[in-house]
Short mmCIF file of C-alpha atoms and ligand atoms in Angstrom, two decimals:
data_model
loop_
_atom_site.label_atom_id
_atom_site.label_comp_id
_atom_site.label_asym_id
_atom_site.label_seq_id
_atom_site.Cartn_x
_atom_site.Cartn_y
_atom_site.Cartn_z
CA MET A 212 5.09 19.24 13.59
CA GLY A 213 1.93 19.12 15.89
CA THR A 214 -0.72 21.56 16.36
CA PRO A 215 0.20 24.31 18.88
CA GLU A 216 -1.95 24.04 22.08
CA VAL A 217 -5.02 26.45 22.36
CA SER A 218 -5.88 28.10 25.38
CA GLY A 219 -8.76 27.10 27.69
CA MET A 220 -10.79 30.23 26.53
CA VAL A 221 -10.96 28.76 23.04
CA SER A 222 -14.42 27.23 21.97
CA LYS A 223 -14.77 23.59 22.33
CA ARG A 224 -15.85 23.63 18.82
CA LEU A 225 -12.50 24.80 17.73
CA GLN A 226 -10.50 22.89 20.16
CA GLU A 227 -11.53 19.64 18.51
CA ILE A 228 -10.19 20.75 15.16
CA PRO A 229 -6.60 20.32 14.24
CA ALA A 230 -4.80 23.21 12.47
CA SER A 231 -4.40 22.72 8.55
CA GLY A 232 -1.78 20.17 7.79
CA THR A 233 -0.78 21.88 4.70
CA ILE A 234 -0.51 25.35 6.18
CA ALA A 235 1.38 23.98 9.23
CA ILE A 236 4.04 22.51 7.00
CA SER A 237 4.21 25.45 4.91
CA ASN A 238 4.56 27.76 8.16
CA LEU A 239 7.45 25.43 9.29
CA VAL A 240 9.14 25.38 5.81
CA SER A 241 9.15 29.26 6.00
CA GLN A 242 10.51 29.32 9.54
CA MET A 243 13.46 26.92 8.44
CA LYS A 244 14.18 29.03 5.43
CA SER A 245 14.30 32.15 7.48
CA GLU A 246 16.84 30.32 9.56
CA GLY A 247 19.04 29.95 6.43
CA ILE A 248 18.18 26.13 5.81
CA ASP A 249 17.96 25.20 2.04
CA VAL A 250 14.54 23.43 2.08
CA VAL A 251 13.05 22.05 -1.12
CA SER A 252 9.23 22.40 -0.62
CA PHE A 253 6.68 20.17 -2.10
CA SER A 254 4.18 20.86 0.65
CA MET A 255 2.04 23.74 -0.62
CA GLY A 256 -0.44 23.26 -3.48
CA GLU A 257 0.53 26.49 -5.26
CA PRO A 258 1.75 27.19 -8.76
CA ASP A 259 5.36 28.65 -8.73
CA PHE A 260 4.43 30.85 -11.78
CA THR A 261 3.64 34.57 -11.39
CA THR A 262 0.14 35.61 -12.28
CA PRO A 263 0.00 36.47 -16.20
CA GLU A 264 0.88 40.04 -17.08
CA ASN A 265 -2.58 40.94 -18.57
CA ILE A 266 -4.27 40.05 -15.31
CA ILE A 267 -1.71 42.15 -13.12
CA ASP A 268 -2.04 45.07 -15.75
CA ALA A 269 -5.88 45.04 -15.29
CA CYS A 270 -5.53 45.17 -11.61
CA CYS A 271 -3.19 48.00 -11.61
CA ASP A 272 -5.55 49.79 -14.03
CA SER A 273 -8.38 49.20 -11.69
CA LEU A 274 -6.58 50.55 -8.71
CA HIS A 275 -5.47 53.64 -10.65
CA ARG A 276 -8.98 54.26 -11.71
CA GLY A 277 -9.82 54.26 -7.99
CA PHE A 278 -11.99 51.05 -7.97
CA THR A 279 -11.15 50.70 -4.19
CA HIS A 280 -14.36 50.48 -2.53
CA TYR A 281 -16.88 47.83 -1.35
CA THR A 282 -18.59 45.99 -4.10
CA PRO A 283 -21.94 44.22 -3.90
CA SER A 284 -21.57 41.27 -1.74
CA MET A 285 -22.47 39.00 -4.35
CA GLY A 286 -19.53 40.41 -6.61
CA ILE A 287 -19.33 42.91 -9.48
CA PRO A 288 -22.15 41.81 -12.27
CA GLU A 289 -19.20 41.61 -15.01
CA LEU A 290 -17.45 38.90 -13.18
CA ARG A 291 -20.57 37.09 -12.02
CA GLU A 292 -21.54 37.03 -15.82
CA ALA A 293 -18.04 36.07 -16.87
CA VAL A 294 -18.06 33.00 -14.38
CA ALA A 295 -21.39 31.94 -15.46
CA GLU A 296 -20.62 32.22 -19.22
CA SER A 297 -17.24 30.27 -19.03
CA THR A 298 -18.81 27.50 -16.69
CA ARG A 299 -21.83 27.15 -19.18
CA ARG A 300 -19.60 27.06 -22.04
CA ASN A 301 -16.64 24.93 -20.76
CA ASN A 302 -18.55 22.73 -18.50
CA GLY A 303 -22.07 22.61 -19.88
CA VAL A 304 -23.58 23.71 -16.45
CA PRO A 305 -26.89 25.44 -17.04
CA CYS A 306 -26.12 28.67 -14.82
CA ASP A 307 -26.45 32.35 -15.27
CA ALA A 308 -24.98 35.28 -13.35
CA SER A 309 -27.77 35.13 -10.82
CA ASN A 310 -26.24 31.58 -9.55
CA VAL A 311 -22.93 32.98 -9.15
CA LEU A 312 -21.58 34.17 -5.88
CA ILE A 313 -18.00 35.79 -5.85
CA THR A 314 -16.04 34.62 -2.95
CA PRO A 315 -12.60 32.91 -2.04
CA CYS A 316 -12.79 29.35 -2.63
CA LYS A 317 -11.99 27.96 0.88
CA GLN A 318 -14.39 30.71 2.27
CA ALA A 319 -17.07 29.19 -0.07
CA ILE A 320 -16.46 25.64 1.45
CA PHE A 321 -16.56 27.09 5.08
CA MET A 322 -19.73 29.01 4.30
CA THR A 323 -21.54 26.06 2.52
CA MET A 324 -21.09 23.83 5.42
CA LEU A 325 -22.31 26.56 7.86
CA ALA A 326 -25.30 27.30 5.70
CA PHE A 327 -26.46 23.55 5.06
CA ILE A 328 -25.09 21.33 7.77
CA ASP A 329 -26.87 21.12 11.14
CA PRO A 330 -25.61 19.45 14.22
CA GLY A 331 -25.55 15.77 13.74
CA ASP A 332 -25.88 15.75 9.87
CA GLU A 333 -23.68 13.46 8.02
CA VAL A 334 -21.40 14.42 5.15
CA ILE A 335 -19.97 11.79 2.94
CA LEU A 336 -16.40 12.38 1.39
CA ALA A 337 -13.71 10.42 -0.14
CA ASP A 338 -10.74 8.95 1.91
CA PRO A 339 -8.28 10.54 1.49
CA SER A 340 -9.77 14.07 0.58
CA TRP A 341 -8.41 17.58 1.01
CA VAL A 342 -7.47 18.49 4.53
CA SER A 343 -10.18 21.28 5.26
CA TYR A 344 -13.35 19.69 4.40
CA GLU A 345 -13.36 17.70 7.55
CA ALA A 346 -12.74 20.70 9.69
CA CYS A 347 -15.20 22.84 8.10
CA ILE A 348 -17.94 19.97 8.47
CA ARG A 349 -16.93 19.71 12.33
CA LEU A 350 -17.13 23.25 12.66
CA ALA A 351 -20.73 23.40 11.60
CA GLY A 352 -21.50 20.39 13.77
CA GLY A 353 -21.61 17.86 11.27
CA LYS A 354 -20.01 14.57 11.18
CA PRO A 355 -17.75 13.43 8.30
CA VAL A 356 -18.25 10.09 7.04
CA TYR A 357 -15.30 8.73 4.97
CA VAL A 358 -15.94 6.46 2.15
CA PRO A 359 -12.49 4.47 1.45
CA THR A 360 -10.81 4.73 -1.91
CA ARG A 361 -7.99 2.30 -2.92
CA TYR A 362 -4.62 2.88 -4.65
CA GLU A 363 -5.52 -0.04 -6.79
CA ASP A 364 -8.68 1.71 -8.30
CA ASN A 365 -6.61 4.91 -8.86
CA PHE A 366 -8.57 6.26 -5.76
CA VAL A 367 -11.74 6.69 -7.68
CA LEU A 368 -14.83 6.63 -5.41
CA ASP A 369 -17.01 3.72 -5.62
CA PRO A 370 -20.66 4.57 -6.06
CA ALA A 371 -21.69 1.23 -4.18
CA LEU A 372 -19.63 2.36 -1.18
CA VAL A 373 -21.13 5.82 -1.42
CA GLU A 374 -24.85 4.43 -1.52
CA ALA A 375 -23.90 2.09 1.26
CA ALA A 376 -22.58 5.00 3.46
CA ILE A 377 -25.94 6.87 3.28
CA THR A 378 -28.08 7.11 6.46
CA PRO A 379 -31.22 9.10 7.29
CA ARG A 380 -28.82 11.73 8.45
CA THR A 381 -26.81 12.09 5.40
CA LYS A 382 -27.26 15.68 4.07
CA MET A 383 -24.32 16.06 1.65
CA ILE A 384 -21.86 14.20 -0.56
CA ILE A 385 -18.49 16.23 -1.25
CA LEU A 386 -16.76 15.42 -4.57
CA ASN A 387 -13.37 16.91 -5.77
CA THR A 388 -12.33 16.28 -9.25
CA PRO A 389 -9.44 16.58 -10.14
CA SER A 390 -8.60 15.52 -6.62
CA ASN A 391 -6.33 17.05 -4.03
CA PRO A 392 -4.27 15.07 -2.81
CA THR A 393 -4.28 12.21 -5.34
CA GLY A 394 -4.77 13.98 -8.58
CA THR A 395 -7.69 11.52 -9.56
CA VAL A 396 -10.13 12.53 -12.12
CA ILE A 397 -13.35 10.93 -11.38
CA PRO A 398 -14.75 9.46 -14.93
CA ALA A 399 -18.03 10.95 -16.17
CA SER A 400 -19.59 7.48 -15.99
CA THR A 401 -18.89 7.24 -12.14
CA LEU A 402 -19.97 10.89 -11.69
CA LYS A 403 -23.17 9.89 -13.37
CA GLN A 404 -23.85 6.97 -11.12
CA ILE A 405 -23.18 9.15 -7.97
CA ALA A 406 -25.48 11.84 -9.28
CA ASP A 407 -28.38 9.28 -9.57
CA ILE A 408 -27.71 8.12 -6.08
CA ALA A 409 -27.70 11.61 -4.67
CA VAL A 410 -31.09 12.51 -6.53
CA ALA A 411 -32.66 9.11 -5.32
CA HIS A 412 -31.94 9.94 -1.73
CA GLY A 413 -32.36 13.64 -1.82
CA ILE A 414 -28.78 14.43 -0.93
CA LYS A 415 -27.10 17.63 -2.17
CA VAL A 416 -23.78 17.37 -3.87
CA PHE A 417 -20.88 19.72 -3.08
CA SER A 418 -18.57 19.84 -6.04
CA ASP A 419 -15.19 21.31 -5.65
CA GLU A 420 -13.71 21.98 -9.03
CA ILE A 421 -10.91 24.19 -8.26
CA TYR A 422 -8.39 22.09 -10.56
CA GLU A 423 -10.97 21.96 -13.47
CA ALA A 424 -8.40 23.61 -15.95
CA ILE A 425 -5.63 21.05 -14.94
CA VAL A 426 -6.62 17.89 -16.54
CA TYR A 427 -4.18 15.93 -18.65
CA ASP A 428 -6.09 13.15 -20.10
CA GLY A 429 -9.59 14.01 -21.53
CA LYS A 430 -11.76 16.71 -20.27
CA HIS A 431 -13.18 18.02 -17.05
CA THR A 432 -16.69 16.95 -16.31
CA SER A 433 -18.99 18.89 -13.69
CA ILE A 434 -21.51 16.73 -12.06
CA ALA A 435 -23.79 19.64 -12.17
CA SER A 436 -23.86 19.19 -16.11
CA PHE A 437 -26.04 16.00 -16.04
CA PRO A 438 -29.84 16.57 -16.48
CA GLY A 439 -31.45 17.71 -13.41
CA MET A 440 -28.33 17.96 -11.27
CA PHE A 441 -27.74 21.47 -11.38
CA GLU A 442 -30.76 21.91 -8.96
CA ASN A 443 -28.98 19.64 -6.56
CA THR A 444 -25.33 20.70 -6.72
CA ILE A 445 -23.15 23.61 -5.19
CA ILE A 446 -20.06 24.00 -7.23
CA VAL A 447 -16.91 25.86 -6.04
CA SER A 448 -14.17 26.80 -8.13
CA GLY A 449 -11.66 29.66 -8.62
CA LEU A 450 -8.55 31.45 -10.06
CA SER A 451 -5.91 30.25 -7.54
CA LYS A 452 -4.70 27.05 -9.42
CA SER A 453 -5.68 27.76 -13.14
CA TYR A 454 -4.16 31.31 -13.22
CA ALA A 455 -1.54 31.15 -10.54
CA MET A 456 -3.50 33.50 -8.39
CA THR A 457 -3.23 31.85 -5.13
CA GLY A 458 -2.64 35.15 -3.28
CA TRP A 459 -5.44 36.87 -4.75
CA ARG A 460 -7.93 34.75 -2.87
CA LEU A 461 -10.69 34.77 -5.37
CA GLY A 462 -13.10 32.30 -6.44
CA TRP A 463 -16.79 31.49 -6.53
CA ALA A 464 -19.89 29.29 -5.56
CA ILE A 465 -22.33 28.48 -8.20
CA ALA A 466 -25.83 26.88 -7.12
CA PRO A 467 -29.45 27.56 -7.47
CA LYS A 468 -30.40 31.06 -6.45
CA ASP A 469 -31.86 30.04 -3.09
CA ASP A 470 -28.83 28.22 -1.95
CA ILE A 471 -26.61 31.03 -3.36
CA ALA A 472 -28.69 33.60 -1.28
CA ALA A 473 -28.32 31.40 1.89
CA ILE A 474 -24.37 31.34 1.41
CA ASN A 475 -24.36 35.22 0.59
CA LYS A 476 -26.14 35.81 3.94
CA LEU A 477 -22.94 34.51 5.58
CA GLN A 478 -20.83 36.36 3.15
CA SER A 479 -22.60 39.52 4.11
CA HIS A 480 -21.80 39.00 7.76
CA SER A 481 -18.28 38.03 7.43
CA ILE A 482 -16.02 39.34 4.47
CA SER A 483 -18.87 41.47 3.10
CA CYS A 484 -17.43 41.21 -0.51
CA CYS A 485 -14.20 40.26 -2.20
CA VAL A 486 -11.29 42.68 -2.93
CA SER A 487 -12.87 45.19 -5.43
CA PHE A 488 -9.79 45.59 -7.82
CA ALA A 489 -8.93 41.85 -7.80
CA GLN A 490 -12.57 41.21 -9.06
CA GLU A 491 -12.01 43.48 -12.05
CA ALA A 492 -8.64 41.71 -12.73
CA ALA A 493 -10.50 38.47 -12.53
CA VAL A 494 -12.83 39.53 -15.46
CA GLU A 495 -9.69 39.85 -17.55
CA ALA A 496 -8.50 36.48 -16.28
CA ILE A 497 -11.57 34.62 -17.51
CA ASN A 498 -12.38 36.75 -20.59
CA GLY A 499 -8.85 37.78 -21.75
CA PRO A 500 -6.07 35.70 -23.62
CA GLN A 501 -5.84 32.13 -22.22
CA ASP A 502 -2.48 31.20 -23.68
CA SER A 503 -0.68 31.50 -20.23
CA LYS A 504 -3.06 29.26 -18.69
CA GLU A 505 -2.53 26.59 -21.39
CA ALA A 506 1.23 26.95 -21.18
CA MET A 507 1.20 26.32 -17.42
CA VAL A 508 -1.03 23.36 -17.82
CA ALA A 509 1.50 21.90 -20.55
CA GLU A 510 4.37 22.73 -18.02
CA PHE A 511 2.56 20.94 -15.05
CA ARG A 512 1.90 17.77 -17.45
CA LYS A 513 5.62 17.75 -18.08
CA ARG A 514 6.51 17.94 -14.44
CA ARG A 515 3.93 15.22 -13.61
CA ASP A 516 5.79 12.89 -15.85
CA LEU A 517 9.12 14.01 -14.60
CA ALA A 518 8.03 13.34 -10.97
CA LEU A 519 6.51 9.89 -11.92
CA ASP A 520 9.99 8.90 -13.75
CA LEU A 521 11.95 10.08 -10.58
CA ILE A 522 9.78 7.92 -8.28
CA GLU A 523 10.07 4.84 -10.43
CA ASP A 524 13.92 5.22 -9.65
CA ILE A 525 13.39 5.24 -5.77
CA PRO A 526 13.27 1.86 -4.13
CA GLY A 527 10.40 1.51 -1.80
CA LEU A 528 8.13 4.03 -3.55
CA GLU A 529 5.31 3.60 -6.24
CA CYS A 530 2.78 5.72 -7.52
CA ASN A 531 -0.47 5.62 -9.62
CA VAL A 532 -0.70 8.05 -12.69
CA PRO A 533 -2.77 11.08 -11.76
CA GLN A 534 -4.84 12.67 -14.48
CA GLY A 535 -5.12 16.10 -13.07
CA ALA A 536 -4.11 18.74 -10.57
CA PHE A 537 -0.36 19.07 -9.66
CA TYR A 538 0.03 16.30 -6.95
CA VAL A 539 1.50 12.91 -6.77
CA PHE A 540 0.59 10.69 -3.88
CA PRO A 541 3.33 7.96 -3.67
CA LYS A 542 2.73 4.96 -1.60
CA TYR A 543 6.04 4.04 0.54
CA GLU A 544 7.26 0.96 1.93
CA VAL A 545 9.21 1.98 5.05
CA ASP A 546 7.48 1.03 8.27
CA MET A 547 6.70 4.38 9.70
CA PRO A 548 3.64 6.58 10.13
CA SER A 549 3.25 9.17 7.39
CA ALA A 550 3.49 12.10 9.81
CA LYS A 551 6.84 10.66 11.10
CA LEU A 552 8.01 10.07 7.59
CA ALA A 553 7.27 13.54 6.58
CA GLU A 554 8.99 15.10 9.72
CA ALA A 555 12.00 12.74 8.89
CA LEU A 556 12.07 13.92 5.23
CA LEU A 557 11.91 17.62 6.36
CA ARG A 558 14.35 17.45 9.19
CA GLN A 559 17.09 15.08 7.75
CA GLY A 560 16.42 15.42 4.12
CA HIS A 561 15.31 19.10 3.97
CA VAL A 562 12.59 18.29 1.69
CA ALA A 563 8.86 19.10 2.55
CA VAL A 564 5.95 16.84 1.76
CA THR A 565 2.57 16.50 3.42
CA PRO A 566 1.89 13.39 5.21
CA GLY A 567 -1.06 11.23 3.76
CA THR A 568 -2.80 11.19 7.07
CA ALA A 569 -3.43 14.99 6.77
CA PHE A 570 -6.02 13.93 3.99
CA GLY A 571 -7.80 11.27 6.16
CA PRO A 572 -7.10 7.99 7.73
CA GLY A 573 -6.79 6.32 4.28
CA GLY A 574 -3.65 8.42 3.67
CA GLU A 575 -1.66 6.32 5.94
CA GLY A 576 1.25 4.76 4.06
CA PHE A 577 1.33 7.64 1.54
CA PHE A 578 2.61 11.22 1.19
CA ARG A 579 1.66 14.08 -1.12
CA VAL A 580 4.03 15.89 -3.36
CA SER A 581 3.03 19.11 -5.00
CA TYR A 582 5.10 19.20 -8.05
CA ALA A 583 4.08 22.87 -8.93
CA ALA A 584 7.75 23.56 -8.59
CA SER A 585 10.63 24.16 -11.15
CA GLU A 586 12.16 21.08 -12.86
CA ASP A 587 15.55 21.73 -11.07
CA GLN A 588 13.58 21.63 -7.56
CA ILE A 589 11.68 18.46 -8.46
CA ARG A 590 14.85 16.74 -9.31
CA GLU A 591 16.69 17.95 -6.31
CA GLY A 592 13.70 17.26 -4.01
CA PHE A 593 13.28 13.65 -5.22
CA ASP A 594 17.09 13.17 -4.94
CA ARG A 595 16.70 14.23 -1.08
CA ILE A 596 13.89 11.86 -0.78
CA LYS A 597 15.59 8.99 -2.16
CA ARG A 598 18.66 9.47 -0.08
CA THR A 599 16.74 9.96 3.00
CA LEU A 600 14.48 6.85 2.50
CA ALA A 601 17.87 4.98 2.11
CA GLN A 602 18.91 6.10 5.59
CA LEU A 603 15.55 5.28 7.34
N1 LIG B 163 -5.07 23.88 -1.44
C1 LIG B 163 -3.63 23.72 -1.27
C2 LIG B 163 -3.06 22.65 -0.64
O1 LIG B 163 -3.65 21.59 -0.38
C3 LIG B 163 -3.35 25.06 -0.53
C4 LIG B 163 -3.29 24.94 1.05
C5 LIG B 163 -4.53 24.77 1.65
O2 LIG B 163 -5.48 25.57 1.36
O3 LIG B 163 -4.65 23.80 2.24
O4 LIG B 163 -1.79 22.66 -0.49
#
């Protein structure tokens, strides 16, 4: 499952970056399936639901009305307004439409790093963290500085360790709550401590809130909602996970106007704007009925509980209780690196998981299961994990 070799013509910058671990496994699963192998895939963090009908209708309607041209690079005004309004209302972030750039969430992460990180700048992030932060930091010439989190602490960042990791080169702290890969929700009190540290040291916070709607216990808190923090934060979020819209590639960045203008400069030189008719459908997603979203979150909660029950029944596995997103990150006992274990599960057991080390060195000894799959698939997949582990 290694990274394909790149040719000598490829830039040094890129040669030093591995391909995305999540996407690599997903590609391998597609290949195995095309060969007729029945694989249960827990690898990709994507809802198995289809996008709700009202959103699809709005998209078709937009297409039929001929809304098929470029839009302003910042996005259509109605969508920027809808995003600002819902972020103000749901998360208490003091933003308006002028603070919103419509852009795919991953693109927002990539552009933000290019816009704010100079060669040698340091960026603090939790270990483990989602796969592509490190790549984006490195592509911008920055240095990722991992702050370890512990299974015993439910993978919550320790503000004292964050502060201890700060040097004169620290430019940014990346937060992701609820977290991919651990499902951890950072408590509001911890976020407040990190906010105070960031302000005291003049460091920007980059807050990835893509799983904001998928919180099982309590409510999502955005660090930008604390007094004075909006000026210091860049939020990214989007529709992929909350509305089962991964294929639409639509999200946003929210930040002070000057920061948004900087990111938009990159957008204007890269993708120009997001897909026009998808933007009109997104207005319907945000302003239309929310019952499908709520039903999907309720279903994810049931599946989380099922996954945890099944893990409890597997010798050599244990898992913390995630409070959000749709991942479990079990700890395993078998003496094998997580990349090898994931390979064995896939090749021998025909069940795809993501190795913990795809998310940073602290992921060794763990693997990630995305339980955004049907109940039957979850039962079958964990059964295969159990049987394969017993053979190793
Ligand atoms: N964010 C999802 C995941 O972690 C989708 C794949 C990706 O963007 O890495 O599986």
